[in-house]
CSV table of N, CA and C in Angstrom, one decimal:
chain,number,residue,atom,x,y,z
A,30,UNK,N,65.4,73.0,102.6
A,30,UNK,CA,64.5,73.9,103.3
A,30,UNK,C,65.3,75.0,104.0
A,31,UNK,N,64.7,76.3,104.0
A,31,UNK,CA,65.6,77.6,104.3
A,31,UNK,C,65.3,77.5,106.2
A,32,UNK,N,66.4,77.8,106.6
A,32,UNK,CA,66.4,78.1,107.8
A,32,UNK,C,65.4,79.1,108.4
A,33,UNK,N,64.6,78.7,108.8
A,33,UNK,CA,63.3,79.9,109.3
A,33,UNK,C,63.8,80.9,110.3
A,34,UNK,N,64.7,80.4,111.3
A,34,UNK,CA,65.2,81.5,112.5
A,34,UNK,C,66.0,82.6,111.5
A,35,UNK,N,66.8,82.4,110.7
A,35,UNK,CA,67.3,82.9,110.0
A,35,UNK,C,66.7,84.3,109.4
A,36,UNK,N,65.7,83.9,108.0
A,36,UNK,CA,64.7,84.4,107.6
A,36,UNK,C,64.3,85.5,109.0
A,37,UNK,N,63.8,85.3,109.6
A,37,UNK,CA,63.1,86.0,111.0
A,37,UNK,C,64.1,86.8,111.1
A,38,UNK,N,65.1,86.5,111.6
A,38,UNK,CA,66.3,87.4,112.0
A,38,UNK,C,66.5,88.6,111.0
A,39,UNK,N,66.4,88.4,109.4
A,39,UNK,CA,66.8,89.1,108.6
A,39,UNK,C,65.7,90.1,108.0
A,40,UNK,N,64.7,89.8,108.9
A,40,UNK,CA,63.1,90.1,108.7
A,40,UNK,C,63.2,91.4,109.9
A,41,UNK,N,63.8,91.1,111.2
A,41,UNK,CA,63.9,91.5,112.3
A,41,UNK,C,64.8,93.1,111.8
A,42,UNK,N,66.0,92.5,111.3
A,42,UNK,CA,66.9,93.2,111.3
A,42,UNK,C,66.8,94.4,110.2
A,43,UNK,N,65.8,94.0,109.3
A,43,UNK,CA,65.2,95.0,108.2
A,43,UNK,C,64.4,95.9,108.8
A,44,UNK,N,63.7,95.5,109.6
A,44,UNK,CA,62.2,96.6,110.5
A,44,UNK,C,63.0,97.3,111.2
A,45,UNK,N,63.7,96.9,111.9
A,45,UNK,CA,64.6,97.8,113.0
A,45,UNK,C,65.2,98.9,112.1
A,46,UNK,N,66.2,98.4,111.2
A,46,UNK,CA,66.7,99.2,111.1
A,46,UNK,C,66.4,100.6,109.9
A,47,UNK,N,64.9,99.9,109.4
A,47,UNK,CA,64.1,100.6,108.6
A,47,UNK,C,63.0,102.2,109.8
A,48,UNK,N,63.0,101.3,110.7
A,48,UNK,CA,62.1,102.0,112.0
A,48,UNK,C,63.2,103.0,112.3
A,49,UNK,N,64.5,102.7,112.7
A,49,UNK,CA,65.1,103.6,113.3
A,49,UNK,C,66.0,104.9,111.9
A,50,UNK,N,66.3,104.4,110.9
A,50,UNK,CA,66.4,105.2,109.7
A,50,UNK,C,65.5,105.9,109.9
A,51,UNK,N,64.2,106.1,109.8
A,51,UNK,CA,63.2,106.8,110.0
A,51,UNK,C,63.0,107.5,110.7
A,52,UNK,N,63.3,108.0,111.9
A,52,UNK,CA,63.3,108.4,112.9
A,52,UNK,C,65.0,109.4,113.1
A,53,UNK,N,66.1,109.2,112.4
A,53,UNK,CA,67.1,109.4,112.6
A,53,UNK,C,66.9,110.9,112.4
A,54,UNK,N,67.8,111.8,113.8
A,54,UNK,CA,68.4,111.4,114.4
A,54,UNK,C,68.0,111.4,115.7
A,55,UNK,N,67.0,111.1,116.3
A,55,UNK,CA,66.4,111.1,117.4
A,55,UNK,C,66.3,109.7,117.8
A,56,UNK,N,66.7,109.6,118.8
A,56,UNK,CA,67.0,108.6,119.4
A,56,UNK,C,64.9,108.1,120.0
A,57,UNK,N,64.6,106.7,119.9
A,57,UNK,CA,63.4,106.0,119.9
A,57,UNK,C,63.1,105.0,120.7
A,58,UNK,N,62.2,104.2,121.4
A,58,UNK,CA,62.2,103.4,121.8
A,58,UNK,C,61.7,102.0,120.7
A,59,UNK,N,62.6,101.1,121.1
A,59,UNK,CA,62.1,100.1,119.6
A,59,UNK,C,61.7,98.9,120.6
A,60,UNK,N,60.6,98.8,120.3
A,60,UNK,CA,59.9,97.6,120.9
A,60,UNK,C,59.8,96.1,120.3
A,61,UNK,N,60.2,94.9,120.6
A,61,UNK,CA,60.4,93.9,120.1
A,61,UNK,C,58.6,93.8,119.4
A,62,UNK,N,57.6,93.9,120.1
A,62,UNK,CA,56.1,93.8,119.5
A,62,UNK,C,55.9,93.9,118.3
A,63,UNK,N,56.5,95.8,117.9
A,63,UNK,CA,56.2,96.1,117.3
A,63,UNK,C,56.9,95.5,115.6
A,64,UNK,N,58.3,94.7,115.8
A,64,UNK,CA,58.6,94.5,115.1
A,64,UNK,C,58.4,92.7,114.4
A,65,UNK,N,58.2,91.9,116.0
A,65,UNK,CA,58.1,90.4,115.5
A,65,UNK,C,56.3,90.3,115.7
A,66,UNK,N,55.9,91.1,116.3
A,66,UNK,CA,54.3,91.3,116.7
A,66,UNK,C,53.9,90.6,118.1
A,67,UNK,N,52.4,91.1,118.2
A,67,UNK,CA,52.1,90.3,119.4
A,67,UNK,C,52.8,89.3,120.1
A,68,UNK,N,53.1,89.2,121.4
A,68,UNK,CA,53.6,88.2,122.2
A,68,UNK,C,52.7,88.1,123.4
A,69,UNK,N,52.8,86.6,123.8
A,69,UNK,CA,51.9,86.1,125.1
A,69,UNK,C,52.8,85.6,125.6
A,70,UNK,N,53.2,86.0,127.0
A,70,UNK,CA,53.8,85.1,127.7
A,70,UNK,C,53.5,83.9,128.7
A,71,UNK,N,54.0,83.3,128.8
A,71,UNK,CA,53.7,81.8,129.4
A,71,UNK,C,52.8,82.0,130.9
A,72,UNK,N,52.7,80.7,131.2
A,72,UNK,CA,52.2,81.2,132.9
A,72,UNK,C,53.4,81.7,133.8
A,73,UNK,N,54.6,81.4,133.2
A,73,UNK,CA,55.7,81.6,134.2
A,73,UNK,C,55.6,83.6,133.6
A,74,UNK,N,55.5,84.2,132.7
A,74,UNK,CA,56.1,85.4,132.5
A,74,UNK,C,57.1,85.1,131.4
A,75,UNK,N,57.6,84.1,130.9
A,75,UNK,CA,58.5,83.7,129.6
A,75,UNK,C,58.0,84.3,128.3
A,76,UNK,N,58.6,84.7,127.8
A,76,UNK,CA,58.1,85.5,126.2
A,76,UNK,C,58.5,83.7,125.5
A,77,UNK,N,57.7,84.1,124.4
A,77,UNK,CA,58.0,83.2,123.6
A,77,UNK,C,59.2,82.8,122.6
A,78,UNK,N,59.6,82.1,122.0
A,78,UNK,CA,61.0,81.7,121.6
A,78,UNK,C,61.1,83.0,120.3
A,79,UNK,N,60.2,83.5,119.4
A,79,UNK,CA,60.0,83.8,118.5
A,79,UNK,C,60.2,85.3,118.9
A,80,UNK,N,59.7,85.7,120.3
A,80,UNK,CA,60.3,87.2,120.8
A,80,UNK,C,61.5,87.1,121.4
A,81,UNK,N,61.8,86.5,121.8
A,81,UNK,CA,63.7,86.4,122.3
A,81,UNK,C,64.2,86.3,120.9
A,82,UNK,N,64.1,85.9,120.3
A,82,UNK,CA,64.6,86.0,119.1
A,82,UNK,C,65.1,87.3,118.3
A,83,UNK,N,64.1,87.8,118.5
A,83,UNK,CA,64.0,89.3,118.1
A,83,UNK,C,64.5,90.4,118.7
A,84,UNK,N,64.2,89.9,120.1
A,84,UNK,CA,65.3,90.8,121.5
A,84,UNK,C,66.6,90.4,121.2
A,85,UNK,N,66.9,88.9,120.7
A,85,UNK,CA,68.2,88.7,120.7
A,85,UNK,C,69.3,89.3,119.5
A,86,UNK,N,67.8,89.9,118.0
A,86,UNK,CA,68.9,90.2,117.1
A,86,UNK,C,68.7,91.7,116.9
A,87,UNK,N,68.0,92.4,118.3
A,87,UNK,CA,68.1,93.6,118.7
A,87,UNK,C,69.7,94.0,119.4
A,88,UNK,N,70.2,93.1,120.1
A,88,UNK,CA,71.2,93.3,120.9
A,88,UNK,C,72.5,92.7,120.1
A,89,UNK,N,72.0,91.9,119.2
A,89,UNK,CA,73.1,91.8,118.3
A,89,UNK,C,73.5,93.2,117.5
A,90,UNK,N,72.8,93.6,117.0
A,90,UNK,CA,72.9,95.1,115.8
A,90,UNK,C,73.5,95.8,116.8
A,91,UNK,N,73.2,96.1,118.2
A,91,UNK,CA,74.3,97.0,119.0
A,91,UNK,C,75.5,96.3,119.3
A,92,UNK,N,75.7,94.6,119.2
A,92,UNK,CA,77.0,94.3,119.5
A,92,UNK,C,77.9,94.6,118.7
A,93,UNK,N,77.3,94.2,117.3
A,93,UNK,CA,77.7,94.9,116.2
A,93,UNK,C,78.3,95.9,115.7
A,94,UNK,N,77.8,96.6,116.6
A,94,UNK,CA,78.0,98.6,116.2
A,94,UNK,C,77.5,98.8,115.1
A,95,UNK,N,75.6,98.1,114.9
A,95,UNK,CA,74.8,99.1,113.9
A,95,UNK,C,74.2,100.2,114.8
A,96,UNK,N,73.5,99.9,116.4
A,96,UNK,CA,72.9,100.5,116.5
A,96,UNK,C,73.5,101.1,118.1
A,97,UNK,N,73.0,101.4,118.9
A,97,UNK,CA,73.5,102.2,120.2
A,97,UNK,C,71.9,102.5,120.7
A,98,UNK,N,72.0,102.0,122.3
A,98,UNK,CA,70.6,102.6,123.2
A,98,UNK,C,71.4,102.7,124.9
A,99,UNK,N,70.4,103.2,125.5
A,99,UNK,CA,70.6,103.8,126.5
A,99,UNK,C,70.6,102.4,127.4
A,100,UNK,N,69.4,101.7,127.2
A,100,UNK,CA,69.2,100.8,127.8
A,100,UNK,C,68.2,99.7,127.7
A,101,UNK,N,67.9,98.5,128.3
A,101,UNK,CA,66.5,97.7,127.7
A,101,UNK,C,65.3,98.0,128.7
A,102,UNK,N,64.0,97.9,128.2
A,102,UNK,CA,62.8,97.8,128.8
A,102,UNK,C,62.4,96.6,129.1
A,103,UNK,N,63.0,96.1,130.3
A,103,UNK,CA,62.8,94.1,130.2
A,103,UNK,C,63.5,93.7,129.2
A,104,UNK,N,62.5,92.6,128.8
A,104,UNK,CA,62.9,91.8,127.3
A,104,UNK,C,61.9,92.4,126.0
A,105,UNK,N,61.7,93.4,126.4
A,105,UNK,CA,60.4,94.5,125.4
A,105,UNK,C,60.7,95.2,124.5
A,106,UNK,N,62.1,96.1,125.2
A,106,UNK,CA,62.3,96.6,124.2
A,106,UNK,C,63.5,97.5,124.3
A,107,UNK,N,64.3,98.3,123.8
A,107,UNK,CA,65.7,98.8,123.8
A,107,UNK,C,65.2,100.6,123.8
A,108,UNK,N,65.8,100.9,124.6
A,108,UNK,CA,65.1,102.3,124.9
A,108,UNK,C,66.2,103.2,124.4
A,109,UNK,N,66.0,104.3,124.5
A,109,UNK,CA,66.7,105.6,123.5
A,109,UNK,C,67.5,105.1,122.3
A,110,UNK,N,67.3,104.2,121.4
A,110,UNK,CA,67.9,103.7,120.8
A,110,UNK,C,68.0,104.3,119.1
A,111,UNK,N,69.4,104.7,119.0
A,111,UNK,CA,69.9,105.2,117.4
A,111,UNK,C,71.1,104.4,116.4
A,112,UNK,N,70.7,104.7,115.1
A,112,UNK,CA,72.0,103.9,114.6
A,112,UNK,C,72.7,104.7,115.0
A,113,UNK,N,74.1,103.7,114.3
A,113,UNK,CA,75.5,104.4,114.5
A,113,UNK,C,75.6,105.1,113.2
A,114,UNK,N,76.6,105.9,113.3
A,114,UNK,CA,76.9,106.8,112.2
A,114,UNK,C,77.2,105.7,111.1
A,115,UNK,N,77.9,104.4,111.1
A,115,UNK,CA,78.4,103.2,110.2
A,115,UNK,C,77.0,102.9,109.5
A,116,UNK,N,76.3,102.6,110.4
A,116,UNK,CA,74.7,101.8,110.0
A,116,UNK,C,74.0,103.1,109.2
A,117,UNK,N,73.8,104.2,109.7
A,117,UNK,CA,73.0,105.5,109.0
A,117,UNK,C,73.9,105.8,107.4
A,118,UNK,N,75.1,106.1,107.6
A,118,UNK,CA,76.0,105.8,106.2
A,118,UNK,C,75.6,104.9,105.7
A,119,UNK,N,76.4,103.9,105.8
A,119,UNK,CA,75.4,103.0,105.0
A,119,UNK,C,74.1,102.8,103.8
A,120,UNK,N,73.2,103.1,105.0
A,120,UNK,CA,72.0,103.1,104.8
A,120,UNK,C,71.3,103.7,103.5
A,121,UNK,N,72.1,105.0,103.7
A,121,UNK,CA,72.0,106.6,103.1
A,121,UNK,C,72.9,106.2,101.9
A,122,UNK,N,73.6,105.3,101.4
A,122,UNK,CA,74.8,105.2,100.7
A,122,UNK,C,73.8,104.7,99.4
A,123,UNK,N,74.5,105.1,97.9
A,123,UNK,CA,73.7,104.0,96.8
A,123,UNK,C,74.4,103.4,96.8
A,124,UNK,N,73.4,102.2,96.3
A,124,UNK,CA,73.8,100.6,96.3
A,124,UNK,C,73.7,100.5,94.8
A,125,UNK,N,75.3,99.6,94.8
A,125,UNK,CA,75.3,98.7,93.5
A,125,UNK,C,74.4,98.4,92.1
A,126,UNK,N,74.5,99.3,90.7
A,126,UNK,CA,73.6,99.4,89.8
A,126,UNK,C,72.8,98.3,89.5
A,127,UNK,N,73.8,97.0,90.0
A,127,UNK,CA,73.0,95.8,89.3
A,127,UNK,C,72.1,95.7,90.5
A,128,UNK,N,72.1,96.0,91.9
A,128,UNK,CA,71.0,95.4,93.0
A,128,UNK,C,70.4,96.1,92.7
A,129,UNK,N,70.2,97.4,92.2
A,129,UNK,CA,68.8,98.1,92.0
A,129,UNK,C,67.9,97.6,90.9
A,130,UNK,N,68.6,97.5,90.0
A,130,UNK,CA,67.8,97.1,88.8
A,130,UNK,C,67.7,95.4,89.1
A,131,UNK,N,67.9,94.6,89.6
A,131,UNK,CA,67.3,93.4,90.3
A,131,UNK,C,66.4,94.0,90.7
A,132,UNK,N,66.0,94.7,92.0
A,132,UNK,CA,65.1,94.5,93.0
A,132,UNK,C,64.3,96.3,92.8
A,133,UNK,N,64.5,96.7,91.8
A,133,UNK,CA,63.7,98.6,91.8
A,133,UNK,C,62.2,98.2,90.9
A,134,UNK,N,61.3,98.1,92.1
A,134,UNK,CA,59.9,97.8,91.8
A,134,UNK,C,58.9,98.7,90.5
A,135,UNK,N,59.8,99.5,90.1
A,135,UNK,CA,59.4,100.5,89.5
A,135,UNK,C,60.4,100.6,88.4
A,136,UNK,N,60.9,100.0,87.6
A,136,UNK,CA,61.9,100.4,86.5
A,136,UNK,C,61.7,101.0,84.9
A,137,UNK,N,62.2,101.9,84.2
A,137,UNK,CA,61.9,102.3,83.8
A,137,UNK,C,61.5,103.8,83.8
A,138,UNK,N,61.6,104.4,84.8
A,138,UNK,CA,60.8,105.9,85.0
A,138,UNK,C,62.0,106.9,85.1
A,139,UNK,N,62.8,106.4,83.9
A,139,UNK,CA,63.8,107.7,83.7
A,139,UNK,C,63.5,109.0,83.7
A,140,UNK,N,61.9,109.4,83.5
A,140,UNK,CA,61.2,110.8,83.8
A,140,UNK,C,61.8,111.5,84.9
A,141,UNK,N,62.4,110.9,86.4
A,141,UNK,CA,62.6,111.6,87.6
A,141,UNK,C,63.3,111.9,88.0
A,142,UNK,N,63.0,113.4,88.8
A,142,UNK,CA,64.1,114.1,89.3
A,142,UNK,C,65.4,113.8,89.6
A,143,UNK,N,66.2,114.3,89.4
A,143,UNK,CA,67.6,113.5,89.8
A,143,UNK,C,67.6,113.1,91.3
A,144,UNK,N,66.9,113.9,92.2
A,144,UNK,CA,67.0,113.6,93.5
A,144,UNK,C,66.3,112.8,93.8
A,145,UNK,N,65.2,112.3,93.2
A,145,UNK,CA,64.2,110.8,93.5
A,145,UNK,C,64.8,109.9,92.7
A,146,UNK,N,65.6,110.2,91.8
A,146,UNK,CA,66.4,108.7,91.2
A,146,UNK,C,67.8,108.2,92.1
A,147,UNK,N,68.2,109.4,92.8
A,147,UNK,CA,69.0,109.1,94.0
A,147,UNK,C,68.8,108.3,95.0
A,148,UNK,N,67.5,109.4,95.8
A,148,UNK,CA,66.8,108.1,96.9
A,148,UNK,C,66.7,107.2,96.5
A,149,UNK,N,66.1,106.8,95.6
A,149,UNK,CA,65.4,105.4,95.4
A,149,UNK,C,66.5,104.4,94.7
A,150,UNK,N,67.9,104.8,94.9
A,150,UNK,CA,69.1,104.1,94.3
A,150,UNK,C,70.0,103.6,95.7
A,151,UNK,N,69.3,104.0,96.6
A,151,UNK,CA,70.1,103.5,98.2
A,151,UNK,C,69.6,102.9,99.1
A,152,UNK,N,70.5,102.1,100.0
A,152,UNK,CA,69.8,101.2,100.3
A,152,UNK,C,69.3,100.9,101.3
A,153,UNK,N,68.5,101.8,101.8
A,153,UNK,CA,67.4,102.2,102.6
A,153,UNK,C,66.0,101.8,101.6
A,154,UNK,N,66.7,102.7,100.4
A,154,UNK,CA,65.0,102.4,99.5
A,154,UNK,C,65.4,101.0,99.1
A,155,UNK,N,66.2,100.3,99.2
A,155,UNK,CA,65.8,99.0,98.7
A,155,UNK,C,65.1,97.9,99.8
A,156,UNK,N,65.3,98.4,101.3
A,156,UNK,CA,65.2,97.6,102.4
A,156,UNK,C,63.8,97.9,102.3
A,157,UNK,N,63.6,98.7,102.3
A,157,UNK,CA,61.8,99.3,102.2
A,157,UNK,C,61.4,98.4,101.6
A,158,UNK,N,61.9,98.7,100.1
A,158,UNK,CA,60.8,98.0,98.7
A,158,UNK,C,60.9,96.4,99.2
A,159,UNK,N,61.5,95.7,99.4
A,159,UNK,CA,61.8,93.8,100.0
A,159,UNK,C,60.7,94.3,100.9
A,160,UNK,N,60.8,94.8,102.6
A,160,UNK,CA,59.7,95.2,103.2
A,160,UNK,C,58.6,94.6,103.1
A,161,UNK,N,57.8,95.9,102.0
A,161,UNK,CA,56.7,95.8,101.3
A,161,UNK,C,56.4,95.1,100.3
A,162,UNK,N,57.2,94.3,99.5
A,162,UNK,CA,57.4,93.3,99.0
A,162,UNK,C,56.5,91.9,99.5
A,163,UNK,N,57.2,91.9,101.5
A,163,UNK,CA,57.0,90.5,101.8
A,163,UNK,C,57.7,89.8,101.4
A,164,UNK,N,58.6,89.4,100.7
A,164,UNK,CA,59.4,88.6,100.0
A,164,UNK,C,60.5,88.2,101.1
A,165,UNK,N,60.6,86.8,101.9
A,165,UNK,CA,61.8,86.5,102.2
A,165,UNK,C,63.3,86.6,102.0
A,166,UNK,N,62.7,85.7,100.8
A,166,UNK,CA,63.9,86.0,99.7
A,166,UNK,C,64.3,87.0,99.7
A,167,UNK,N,63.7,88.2,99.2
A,167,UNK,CA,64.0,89.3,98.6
A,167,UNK,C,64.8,90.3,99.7
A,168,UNK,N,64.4,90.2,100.9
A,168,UNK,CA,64.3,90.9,101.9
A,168,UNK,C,66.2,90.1,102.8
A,169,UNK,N,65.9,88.8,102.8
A,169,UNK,CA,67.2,87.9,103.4
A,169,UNK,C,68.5,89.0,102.5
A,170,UNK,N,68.2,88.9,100.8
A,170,UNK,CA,69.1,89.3,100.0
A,170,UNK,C,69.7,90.7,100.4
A,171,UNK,N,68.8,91.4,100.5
A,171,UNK,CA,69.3,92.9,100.4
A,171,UNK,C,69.9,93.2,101.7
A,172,UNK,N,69.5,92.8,103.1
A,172,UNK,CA,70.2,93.0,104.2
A,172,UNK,C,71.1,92.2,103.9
A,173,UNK,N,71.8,90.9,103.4
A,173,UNK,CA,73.1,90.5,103.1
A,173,UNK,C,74.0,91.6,101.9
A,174,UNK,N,73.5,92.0,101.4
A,174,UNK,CA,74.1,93.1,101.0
A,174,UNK,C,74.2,94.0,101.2
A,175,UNK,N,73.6,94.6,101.9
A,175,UNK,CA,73.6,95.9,102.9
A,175,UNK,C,75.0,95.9,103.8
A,176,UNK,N,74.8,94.8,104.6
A,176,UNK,CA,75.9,94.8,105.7
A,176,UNK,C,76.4,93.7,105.3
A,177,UNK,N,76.3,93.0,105.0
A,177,UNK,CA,77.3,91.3,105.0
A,177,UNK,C,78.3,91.2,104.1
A,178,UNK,N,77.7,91.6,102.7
A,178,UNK,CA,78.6,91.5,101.6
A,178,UNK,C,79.7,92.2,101.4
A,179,UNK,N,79.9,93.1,101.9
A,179,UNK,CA,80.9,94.3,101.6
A,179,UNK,C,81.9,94.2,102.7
A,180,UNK,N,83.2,93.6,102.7
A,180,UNK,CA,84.0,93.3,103.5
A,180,UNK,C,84.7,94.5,103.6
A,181,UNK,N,84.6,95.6,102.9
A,181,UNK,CA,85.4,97.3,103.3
A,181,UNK,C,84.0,97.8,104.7
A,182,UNK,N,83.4,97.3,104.9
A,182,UNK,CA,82.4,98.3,105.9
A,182,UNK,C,82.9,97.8,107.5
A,183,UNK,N,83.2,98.9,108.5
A,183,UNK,CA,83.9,97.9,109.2
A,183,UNK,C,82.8,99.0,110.4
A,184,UNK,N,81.7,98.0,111.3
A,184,UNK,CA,80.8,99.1,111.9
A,184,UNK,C,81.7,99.5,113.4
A,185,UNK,N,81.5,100.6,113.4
A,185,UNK,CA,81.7,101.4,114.9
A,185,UNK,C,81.6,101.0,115.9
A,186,UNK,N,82.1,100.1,117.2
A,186,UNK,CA,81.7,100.1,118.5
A,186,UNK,C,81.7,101.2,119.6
């Protein structure tokens, strides 16, 4: 049985860093809600285990040096928050002929421009396509390859 926190975390860490790609370079507020969803807190004011989770692998990606913020909103959310120049590179970088053609929802459409066969060869568009997907699996894989697998990427503090 797959580790479910895990999954979540790599779930977490795909939205964020899909949300804030998007937005680049303008710094955003990224709200834990928006990316693990609704939260109710206890009678005490406690978020639930499943949003600290999400807070917690928000503050990881800045320990990391994927991302950088000004500061947090409570346990809610990370305010002025941008990748690093490591995480946006990255991002922006194409990925490996064989992970595209594993995971390119669309194969086949040699028709297109060189510059949409570009995008859609990096791995931003692959984090997307898992995304949308829904696919655990699919989604766990590509952020390990994004950032985990590649032992030359060394992120920015």
């Amino acid at each position: 049985m797959a580790d479910i926190h895990v999954e979540e975390f790599y779930k977490d860490v795909a939205i964020a860093l899909a949300q804030l790609y998007a937005a680049f370079p303008r710094r955003i507020s990224l709200f834990v809600e928006d990316i693990a969803g609704p939260d109710d807190p206890d009678d005490f004011g406690l978020h639930s285990k499943r949003h600290m989770a999400c807070f917690g692998a928000l503050l990881w990606l800045s320990e990391e040096g994927f991302l950088r913020y000004v500061d947090t909103i409570r346990q809610e959310a990370l305010d002025q928050t941008v990748l690093s120049r490591s995480a946006f590179t990255r991002l922006s970088a194409p990925a490996p002929q064989a992970l595209t053609a594993k995971f390119d929802p669309n194969p086949g459409d040699s028709e297109l421009p060189t510059s949409v066969e570009r995008d859609r060869s990096t791995y931003i568009h692959l984090l997307r396509s898992a995304l949308k997907s829904g696919s655990s699996n699919q989604i766990s894989l590509i952020v390990q390859a994004t950032f985990f697998l590649d032992r030359d990427l060394h992120p920015a503090h």
